[in-house]
CSV table of C-alpha atoms in Angstrom, one decimal:
chain,number,residue,atom,x,y,z
A,1,MET,CA,-33.3,14.0,-17.4
A,2,MET,CA,-30.9,11.8,-17.3
A,3,SER,CA,-29.6,9.1,-14.1
A,4,LEU,CA,-26.4,10.9,-12.1
A,5,PRO,CA,-23.8,8.8,-12.5
A,6,ILE,CA,-21.1,6.4,-9.5
A,7,VAL,CA,-18.3,9.1,-9.4
A,8,ILE,CA,-15.5,7.1,-8.0
A,9,VAL,CA,-13.2,10.1,-7.3
A,10,GLY,CA,-8.8,7.6,-7.2
A,11,ALA,CA,-8.1,6.0,-9.9
A,12,GLY,CA,-5.5,2.4,-8.8
A,13,GLN,CA,-5.8,-1.1,-7.8
A,14,ALA,CA,-9.6,-0.1,-5.5
A,15,ALA,CA,-11.9,1.8,-8.0
A,16,ALA,CA,-10.4,-1.1,-10.6
A,17,ARG,CA,-12.0,-3.8,-9.0
A,18,ALA,CA,-14.5,-1.9,-8.0
A,19,ILE,CA,-15.8,-0.9,-12.0
A,20,GLU,CA,-15.4,-4.8,-13.0
A,21,THR,CA,-18.0,-5.7,-9.2
A,22,LEU,CA,-20.0,-2.8,-10.9
A,23,HIS,CA,-20.2,-3.5,-14.4
A,24,GLY,CA,-20.3,-7.6,-13.6
A,25,LEU,CA,-23.6,-7.0,-10.8
A,26,SER,CA,-25.1,-5.0,-14.0
A,27,CYS,CA,-25.8,-1.6,-11.1
A,28,GLY,CA,-26.9,0.0,-14.5
A,29,ARG,CA,-25.6,3.5,-13.6
A,30,ARG,CA,-22.9,5.6,-15.4
A,31,ILE,CA,-19.2,4.8,-14.7
A,32,VAL,CA,-17.5,8.4,-13.7
A,33,LEU,CA,-13.5,7.4,-12.9
A,34,VAL,CA,-11.8,10.7,-11.8
A,35,GLY,CA,-7.6,9.8,-12.1
A,36,SER,CA,-4.9,12.1,-11.2
A,37,GLU,CA,-2.7,10.4,-13.4
A,38,PRO,CA,-2.4,10.6,-17.1
A,39,HIS,CA,-2.8,6.3,-17.3
A,40,LEU,CA,-4.5,3.9,-17.0
A,41,PRO,CA,-5.6,2.4,-13.5
A,42,TYR,CA,-2.4,-0.1,-13.1
A,43,GLN,CA,-1.3,-2.1,-10.5
A,44,ARG,CA,1.4,-0.8,-7.7
A,45,PRO,CA,4.0,-3.6,-6.3
A,46,PRO,CA,5.7,-4.1,-9.6
A,47,LEU,CA,6.9,0.0,-9.4
A,48,SER,CA,10.3,-1.9,-6.9
A,49,LYS,CA,10.4,-4.3,-7.8
A,50,LYS,CA,10.2,-5.1,-12.0
A,51,PHE,CA,9.1,-2.3,-13.0
A,52,LEU,CA,12.2,-0.8,-11.8
A,53,THR,CA,14.4,-2.6,-13.8
A,54,GLY,CA,13.4,-3.1,-16.2
A,55,ASP,CA,11.6,-6.7,-17.1
A,56,ALA,CA,8.0,-5.2,-17.3
A,57,THR,CA,6.8,-2.7,-19.6
A,58,GLU,CA,4.0,0.3,-18.7
A,59,GLU,CA,1.5,-1.6,-20.8
A,60,GLN,CA,1.8,-4.8,-18.2
A,61,LEU,CA,1.6,-2.4,-15.2
A,62,TRP,CA,-2.1,-2.8,-16.3
A,63,LEU,CA,-5.4,-3.5,-14.6
A,64,GLN,CA,-7.6,-2.0,-17.4
A,65,GLY,CA,-7.7,-1.6,-21.0
A,66,GLU,CA,-9.7,1.2,-23.4
A,67,ALA,CA,-11.7,-1.8,-24.1
A,68,PHE,CA,-13.5,-2.9,-20.7
A,69,LEU,CA,-13.5,0.9,-19.9
A,70,GLU,CA,-15.2,1.8,-22.5
A,71,LYS,CA,-17.3,-2.2,-22.0
A,72,ALA,CA,-18.0,-0.7,-18.9
A,73,ASP,CA,-19.1,3.4,-19.5
A,74,VAL,CA,-17.2,4.1,-17.2
A,75,ASP,CA,-15.7,7.9,-18.6
A,76,PHE,CA,-12.1,8.8,-17.5
A,77,ARG,CA,-11.7,11.8,-16.3
A,78,ARG,CA,-7.3,12.2,-16.0
A,79,GLY,CA,-5.0,14.3,-14.6
A,80,GLU,CA,-8.3,15.4,-13.2
A,81,THR,CA,-8.2,16.0,-9.1
A,82,ALA,CA,-10.9,16.6,-7.2
A,83,LEU,CA,-9.8,18.7,-5.0
A,84,GLU,CA,-14.2,19.2,-3.0
A,85,LEU,CA,-16.6,16.8,-2.4
A,86,ASP,CA,-20.1,18.2,-1.0
A,87,VAL,CA,-22.1,15.5,1.1
A,88,THR,CA,-24.5,17.9,0.7
A,89,ALA,CA,-25.6,18.9,-2.4
A,90,ARG,CA,-23.8,15.2,-3.0
A,91,ASN,CA,-21.4,16.8,-6.3
A,92,VAL,CA,-17.8,16.4,-6.3
A,93,THR,CA,-14.9,19.9,-8.0
A,94,LEU,CA,-12.7,18.8,-9.7
A,95,SER,CA,-9.4,21.3,-10.4
A,96,GLY,CA,-10.4,21.6,-14.1
A,97,GLY,CA,-13.2,23.3,-12.1
A,98,GLU,CA,-16.4,21.3,-13.2
A,99,THR,CA,-18.3,20.8,-10.4
A,100,LEU,CA,-19.7,16.3,-10.9
A,101,ALA,CA,-23.2,15.6,-9.0
A,102,TYR,CA,-23.1,12.3,-8.1
A,103,HIS,CA,-26.0,8.9,-7.1
A,104,GLN,CA,-22.8,7.1,-5.4
A,105,LEU,CA,-19.7,8.3,-3.8
A,106,LEU,CA,-16.5,5.8,-3.8
A,107,ILE,CA,-13.1,7.5,-2.8
A,108,ALA,CA,-10.2,5.5,-3.6
A,109,THR,CA,-7.7,7.4,-2.9
A,110,GLY,CA,-5.7,5.4,-2.0
A,111,SER,CA,-2.3,6.7,0.4
A,112,GLN,CA,0.6,8.8,-0.7
A,113,PRO,CA,4.1,8.5,0.8
A,114,ARG,CA,5.3,9.9,4.7
A,115,ARG,CA,7.6,13.5,4.4
A,116,LEU,CA,10.3,13.8,7.0
A,117,ASN,CA,10.2,16.8,6.7
A,118,LEU,CA,14.2,17.3,6.5
A,119,ALA,CA,15.9,19.5,5.3
A,120,GLY,CA,17.1,19.0,1.7
A,121,GLU,CA,14.3,17.4,1.3
A,122,GLU,CA,13.9,19.7,-1.4
A,123,LEU,CA,16.6,19.4,-3.3
A,124,ALA,CA,17.5,17.5,-7.2
A,125,GLY,CA,17.9,13.8,-6.1
A,126,VAL,CA,15.6,13.1,-3.4
A,127,HIS,CA,13.4,11.3,-5.1
A,128,THR,CA,9.9,8.7,-3.2
A,129,LEU,CA,8.4,6.5,-5.0
A,130,TYR,CA,4.3,5.7,-5.1
A,131,SER,CA,3.6,5.8,-9.1
A,132,ILE,CA,4.8,5.5,-12.7
A,133,ALA,CA,5.9,8.8,-13.2
A,134,ASP,CA,7.9,8.2,-9.6
A,135,VAL,CA,9.9,5.1,-10.9
A,136,GLN,CA,10.7,7.4,-14.8
A,137,ARG,CA,12.3,10.2,-12.9
A,138,LEU,CA,13.9,7.4,-10.7
A,139,GLY,CA,15.7,5.5,-13.4
A,140,ALA,CA,16.4,9.5,-15.1
A,141,GLY,CA,18.4,10.2,-11.9
A,142,LEU,CA,20.0,6.4,-11.5
A,143,GLU,CA,21.2,7.6,-14.9
A,144,ASP,CA,24.0,8.9,-12.9
A,145,ALA,CA,24.0,7.7,-9.9
A,146,GLN,CA,26.6,4.5,-7.9
A,147,ARG,CA,25.4,5.2,-4.8
A,148,VAL,CA,22.2,5.3,-3.6
A,149,VAL,CA,21.2,5.6,-0.4
A,150,ILE,CA,17.8,5.2,1.3
A,151,ILE,CA,15.9,6.6,4.5
A,152,GLY,CA,13.5,3.8,5.4
A,153,GLY,CA,14.0,-0.5,5.8
A,154,GLY,CA,10.2,-0.8,5.8
A,155,TYR,CA,8.6,-3.7,2.9
A,156,ILE,CA,9.4,-0.5,0.5
A,157,GLY,CA,13.5,0.9,0.9
A,158,LEU,CA,13.8,-3.8,1.0
A,159,GLU,CA,12.5,-4.4,-2.3
A,160,VAL,CA,14.0,-1.2,-4.1
A,161,ALA,CA,17.4,-2.0,-2.8
A,162,ALA,CA,17.2,-4.8,-3.5
A,163,SER,CA,16.0,-4.2,-7.6
A,164,LEU,CA,19.2,-1.1,-7.1
A,165,ILE,CA,21.2,-3.8,-6.2
A,166,LYS,CA,20.3,-6.0,-10.0
A,167,LEU,CA,21.0,-2.7,-12.2
A,168,GLY,CA,24.8,-3.3,-9.9
A,169,LYS,CA,23.7,0.1,-7.9
A,170,ASP,CA,25.9,0.7,-4.4
A,171,VAL,CA,23.4,0.8,-1.9
A,172,THR,CA,22.6,1.7,1.6
A,173,VAL,CA,19.9,1.7,4.2
A,174,LEU,CA,19.2,3.8,6.7
A,175,GLU,CA,16.6,1.9,9.7
A,176,GLN,CA,16.1,4.3,12.7
A,177,GLN,CA,15.2,1.1,14.6
A,178,ASP,CA,18.2,-1.2,15.9
A,179,ARG,CA,16.4,-4.4,12.6
A,180,LEU,CA,14.3,-4.3,9.8
A,181,LEU,CA,10.7,-5.1,9.8
A,182,SER,CA,10.9,-4.5,14.1
A,183,ARG,CA,7.2,-3.1,13.9
A,184,VAL,CA,5.7,-6.1,11.7
A,185,VAL,CA,8.4,-8.8,11.7
A,186,SER,CA,10.5,-11.3,14.4
A,187,PRO,CA,13.4,-11.2,14.7
A,188,VAL,CA,13.9,-14.3,13.3
A,189,LEU,CA,12.9,-12.5,10.1
A,190,SER,CA,14.4,-9.8,10.7
A,191,ASP,CA,18.4,-11.3,11.4
A,192,PHE,CA,16.8,-12.9,7.9
A,193,PHE,CA,16.7,-10.4,6.1
A,194,LYS,CA,19.3,-8.0,7.1
A,195,GLN,CA,21.7,-12.0,6.7
A,196,LEU,CA,20.4,-11.3,3.3
A,197,HIS,CA,21.1,-8.1,1.9
A,198,GLU,CA,23.6,-8.4,3.0
A,199,GLY,CA,25.1,-11.2,1.2
A,200,HIS,CA,23.6,-9.5,-2.0
A,201,GLY,CA,25.9,-6.8,-1.1
A,202,VAL,CA,23.7,-4.0,1.4
A,203,THR,CA,25.1,-1.5,3.4
A,204,LEU,CA,23.1,-1.8,6.2
A,205,ARG,CA,23.2,1.6,9.8
A,206,PHE,CA,21.1,0.4,12.8
A,207,ASN,CA,19.5,3.4,14.9
A,208,ALA,CA,20.9,5.6,12.0
A,209,ARG,CA,18.4,8.5,12.1
A,210,ALA,CA,18.3,11.2,9.6
A,211,GLN,CA,18.5,14.7,10.5
A,212,ARG,CA,19.3,16.2,7.5
A,213,ILE,CA,20.3,16.0,2.9
A,214,GLU,CA,23.3,17.6,2.8
A,215,GLY,CA,24.2,19.7,-0.8
A,216,ASP,CA,23.7,22.6,-2.5
A,217,THR,CA,20.9,22.2,-5.5
A,218,ASP,CA,22.0,18.7,-6.1
A,219,ALA,CA,22.0,16.1,-2.8
A,220,THR,CA,25.3,14.8,-2.3
A,221,GLY,CA,24.2,12.3,0.5
A,222,VAL,CA,23.0,12.2,4.4
A,223,MET,CA,24.0,13.2,8.2
A,224,LEU,CA,23.0,11.5,10.8
A,225,ASP,CA,21.6,12.6,14.2
A,226,ASP,CA,25.3,11.6,15.3
A,227,GLY,CA,27.0,13.7,12.6
A,228,SER,CA,28.0,11.5,10.0
A,229,VAL,CA,26.8,11.6,6.4
A,230,ILE,CA,26.3,9.2,4.5
A,231,SER,CA,28.0,10.3,0.6
A,232,ALA,CA,25.2,9.2,-2.3
A,233,ASP,CA,24.2,10.8,-5.6
A,234,LEU,CA,20.7,9.8,-5.1
A,235,VAL,CA,18.5,9.2,-1.9
A,236,LEU,CA,15.7,6.7,-2.0
A,237,VAL,CA,13.1,8.5,1.1
A,238,ALA,CA,11.0,5.3,2.0
A,239,ALA,CA,9.3,5.9,5.3
A,240,GLY,CA,5.9,4.0,5.1
A,241,ALA,CA,3.4,5.8,4.1
A,242,VAL,CA,-0.3,8.2,5.2
A,243,ALA,CA,-3.1,6.7,4.1
A,244,ASN,CA,-4.7,10.2,1.4
A,245,ASP,CA,-8.0,11.1,2.8
A,246,GLN,CA,-7.7,14.7,2.5
A,247,ILE,CA,-10.8,15.6,0.6
A,248,ALA,CA,-12.7,13.8,3.5
A,249,ARG,CA,-11.2,15.3,6.0
A,250,GLU,CA,-11.8,18.5,4.8
A,251,ALA,CA,-16.0,17.6,3.9
A,252,GLY,CA,-16.3,17.3,7.8
A,253,LEU,CA,-16.0,13.0,7.4
A,254,ALA,CA,-14.1,10.9,9.8
A,255,CYS,CA,-10.7,10.5,9.4
A,256,ASP,CA,-7.3,9.2,10.8
A,257,ASN,CA,-5.1,8.6,9.0
A,258,GLY,CA,-7.7,7.0,7.1
A,259,ILE,CA,-11.9,7.0,6.1
A,260,PHE,CA,-13.9,5.5,9.3
A,261,VAL,CA,-16.5,3.8,7.1
A,262,ASP,CA,-18.4,0.8,8.3
A,263,GLU,CA,-18.8,-3.3,7.8
A,264,ALA,CA,-20.2,-2.2,4.2
A,265,CYS,CA,-17.7,0.3,3.3
A,266,ARG,CA,-19.8,3.0,4.4
A,267,VAL,CA,-18.4,6.4,5.3
A,268,ALA,CA,-22.1,8.7,5.2
A,269,PRO,CA,-25.1,8.5,3.6
A,270,HIS,CA,-24.5,8.0,-0.7
A,271,VAL,CA,-20.7,8.1,0.4
A,272,PHE,CA,-17.9,5.3,0.2
A,273,ALA,CA,-14.5,4.8,0.3
A,274,ALA,CA,-11.9,1.4,-0.3
A,275,GLY,CA,-7.9,0.8,-0.3
A,276,ASP,CA,-5.5,2.1,2.3
A,277,CYS,CA,-7.6,4.9,2.5
A,278,ALA,CA,-10.2,3.5,3.6
A,279,ARG,CA,-10.6,2.2,8.3
A,280,PHE,CA,-12.9,-0.1,9.4
A,281,PRO,CA,-14.3,-1.5,11.5
A,282,SER,CA,-12.8,-5.3,12.4
A,283,ARG,CA,-14.8,-7.6,14.7
A,284,ARG,CA,-11.6,-10.3,13.6
A,285,TYR,CA,-9.4,-8.1,15.3
A,286,GLY,CA,-11.1,-5.7,17.6
A,287,ARG,CA,-10.0,-2.7,16.5
A,288,HIS,CA,-9.9,-0.4,13.1
A,289,LEU,CA,-7.5,-1.3,10.4
A,290,ARG,CA,-6.1,-0.1,7.7
A,291,LEU,CA,-4.6,-2.0,5.3
A,292,GLU,CA,-2.0,-1.0,2.4
A,293,SER,CA,-1.9,-4.1,0.7
A,294,VAL,CA,-4.1,-5.3,-2.7
A,295,GLN,CA,-5.6,-7.8,-1.1
A,296,ASN,CA,-7.3,-5.3,0.4
A,297,ALA,CA,-7.6,-2.7,-2.4
A,298,ASN,CA,-9.5,-6.0,-3.5
A,299,ASP,CA,-11.9,-7.2,-2.4
A,300,GLN,CA,-12.9,-4.1,-0.1
A,301,ALA,CA,-13.5,-2.3,-3.1
A,302,ARG,CA,-16.4,-5.3,-4.0
A,303,ALA,CA,-17.5,-5.4,-0.9
A,304,ALA,CA,-18.1,-1.4,-2.1
A,305,ALA,CA,-19.1,-2.6,-5.0
A,306,THR,CA,-22.0,-4.6,-4.1
A,307,ALA,CA,-23.1,-2.4,-1.1
A,308,MET,CA,-23.1,0.4,-4.1
A,309,CYS,CA,-25.4,-1.9,-5.3
A,310,GLY,CA,-27.5,-2.2,-3.0
A,311,ASP,CA,-27.1,-6.3,-1.4
A,312,GLU,CA,-25.7,-6.5,2.4
A,313,VAL,CA,-22.0,-7.3,2.9
A,314,ARG,CA,-19.6,-7.7,6.0
A,315,TYR,CA,-16.6,-7.4,5.3
A,316,ASP,CA,-13.5,-8.5,7.6
A,317,PRO,CA,-11.4,-10.6,6.2
A,318,VAL,CA,-8.1,-11.8,7.5
A,319,PRO,CA,-5.3,-10.1,6.3
A,320,TRP,CA,-2.8,-11.2,3.3
A,321,PHE,CA,0.7,-9.5,2.0
A,322,TRP,CA,3.3,-10.3,0.6
A,323,SER,CA,6.9,-9.2,-1.0
A,324,ASP,CA,9.9,-10.5,-3.4
A,325,GLN,CA,13.6,-9.3,-2.3
A,326,TYR,CA,15.9,-11.3,-4.7
A,327,ASP,CA,15.1,-15.2,-4.6
A,328,VAL,CA,12.8,-14.8,-1.6
A,329,LYS,CA,8.9,-14.5,-2.1
A,330,LEU,CA,8.1,-13.4,1.9
A,331,GLN,CA,4.2,-14.5,2.3
A,332,ILE,CA,2.3,-13.1,5.0
A,333,ALA,CA,-1.1,-13.9,6.3
A,334,GLY,CA,-2.9,-12.0,9.9
A,335,LEU,CA,-1.7,-9.3,12.1
A,336,SER,CA,1.0,-11.3,14.1
A,337,ASP,CA,0.4,-7.4,16.3
A,338,GLY,CA,-0.3,-8.8,20.4
A,339,HIS,CA,1.6,-12.1,20.2
A,340,ASP,CA,3.3,-13.2,23.0
A,341,ARG,CA,5.4,-16.3,21.5
A,342,VAL,CA,6.5,-17.3,18.2
A,343,SER,CA,7.3,-20.9,17.0
A,344,VAL,CA,9.3,-21.1,13.5
A,345,GLU,CA,9.3,-24.1,10.9
A,346,GLY,CA,12.1,-25.6,8.7
A,347,ASP,CA,15.1,-23.4,8.3
A,348,PRO,CA,16.1,-20.2,7.5
A,349,LYS,CA,19.8,-21.5,6.4
A,350,ALA,CA,18.2,-23.1,3.3
A,351,ASN,CA,15.3,-20.0,2.4
A,352,SER,CA,12.7,-21.5,3.3
A,353,PHE,CA,10.5,-21.3,6.8
A,354,ALA,CA,8.0,-20.2,8.4
A,355,VAL,CA,7.2,-17.8,11.7
A,356,SER,CA,4.1,-18.3,13.3
A,357,TYR,CA,3.1,-15.6,15.8
A,358,TRP,CA,0.5,-17.3,18.8
A,359,ARG,CA,-1.6,-15.6,21.8
A,360,GLY,CA,-1.7,-18.9,24.1
A,361,PRO,CA,-2.8,-21.0,21.6
A,362,GLN,CA,-4.6,-18.8,19.3
A,363,LEU,CA,-2.9,-19.0,16.0
A,364,LEU,CA,-2.6,-14.6,14.5
A,365,ALA,CA,-0.3,-14.1,11.7
A,366,VAL,CA,2.2,-16.7,10.2
A,367,ASP,CA,5.2,-15.1,8.5
A,368,ALA,CA,6.2,-17.6,5.1
A,369,ILE,CA,9.4,-17.7,3.7
A,370,ASN,CA,8.8,-19.5,0.0
A,371,THR,CA,6.8,-21.6,1.6
A,372,PRO,CA,3.1,-21.6,-0.2
A,373,ARG,CA,2.0,-23.6,1.9
A,374,ALA,CA,2.8,-23.1,5.2
A,375,PHE,CA,0.7,-19.9,4.1
A,376,MET,CA,-2.6,-21.4,2.0
A,377,GLN,CA,-2.9,-23.0,5.7
A,378,ALA,CA,-2.7,-20.3,7.9
A,379,ARG,CA,-5.0,-18.5,5.5
A,380,ARG,CA,-7.3,-21.2,6.2
A,381,THR,CA,-7.4,-21.1,9.5
A,382,LEU,CA,-7.1,-17.5,10.3
A,383,GLN,CA,-9.7,-17.5,8.1
A,384,GLN,CA,-12.1,-19.1,11.2
A,385,PRO,CA,-15.1,-16.9,12.3
A,386,PRO,CA,-14.1,-13.9,14.8
A,387,SER,CA,-15.8,-13.7,18.1
A,388,GLN,CA,-14.7,-10.4,18.6
A,389,SER,CA,-17.4,-7.9,19.0
A,390,THR,CA,-17.7,-4.5,16.9
A,391,PRO,CA,-15.9,-2.2,18.0
A,392,SER,CA,-17.4,1.9,17.8
A,393,MET,CA,-16.5,4.3,15.4
A,394,ALA,CA,-14.6,6.2,17.6
A,395,ALA,CA,-11.9,3.4,17.8
A,396,SER,CA,-7.9,3.8,16.2
A,397,GLY,CA,-6.1,0.7,14.4
């Protein structure tokens, strides 16, 4: 009887790194990769930047080629979705009707764009951005669109705004808070990005809450809660993301906008999760975290694959992130929530500075603008062993 395979549900960044790790550790089992898209595993950060502007091809997004998947003994089920998980019987049912029995299962389903449930959100010309197909639809829409309204002043919204300015579009960003990136950066950074985008011609509207998207069949604008309408030929909803944890929730596994895992990335016997869809216990931060970042997808997938091969794992990283907008690179090390003071080194007017976040004498995080040395130093400092105790599985980050 053929041994049961390792099944990986989701074919993105985390899945690719898990496959590389399993192959490198000679796990000795066939791998079945289940991906709902028709593409090879690919990186998503360029979608809002170089791929959108036409400066990167689809092939340049690939994380792994056909040859590597064949070498790693991967049976890639393209265009298939895992619909149902039975943790007792240890199998998953696919959209094509097949039921796959597994030796071990890795859920790497990532996240999906948050919907706002606005009237008019279903109109032609209203887009989200998460996949290659999303960018292709957006690109086609941009051919006949000049006025673009972006709902959301977070990283994706701002990165797309920068890309669309490069393409010569008129861009308005609607942010419901009173400053950009208010949940994740200090007012110093918010003001910097405000000036950066306005200096490139982006119109920013603050305290702007979208009430509906106007139009009959095609979107023609966005109505705000004050009754005003911002005209648009195309609308992008960039209101953040939610964990794609449906298959785990429906299987009765513990979820709360993310699948709860332990320090070894284990969800249940023989079931693991990694990447945007996973919520892990952090001793370092004293709570569960769900991180939407390439760093976490890579590192957590490697940890999960290592644990699946029987080695001891304790996953508790120093998170880091980045964002590219125009000629500015923002690099973030650590998490700044809970800080009680901020210090700034360098000159924001020169597009080169770093903001440090402190709680008492403890450094929590650093946001570095075009200062890679400050970012790397922060990562080294923050890498000191955490002293916090592990939170209970009932905790939520």
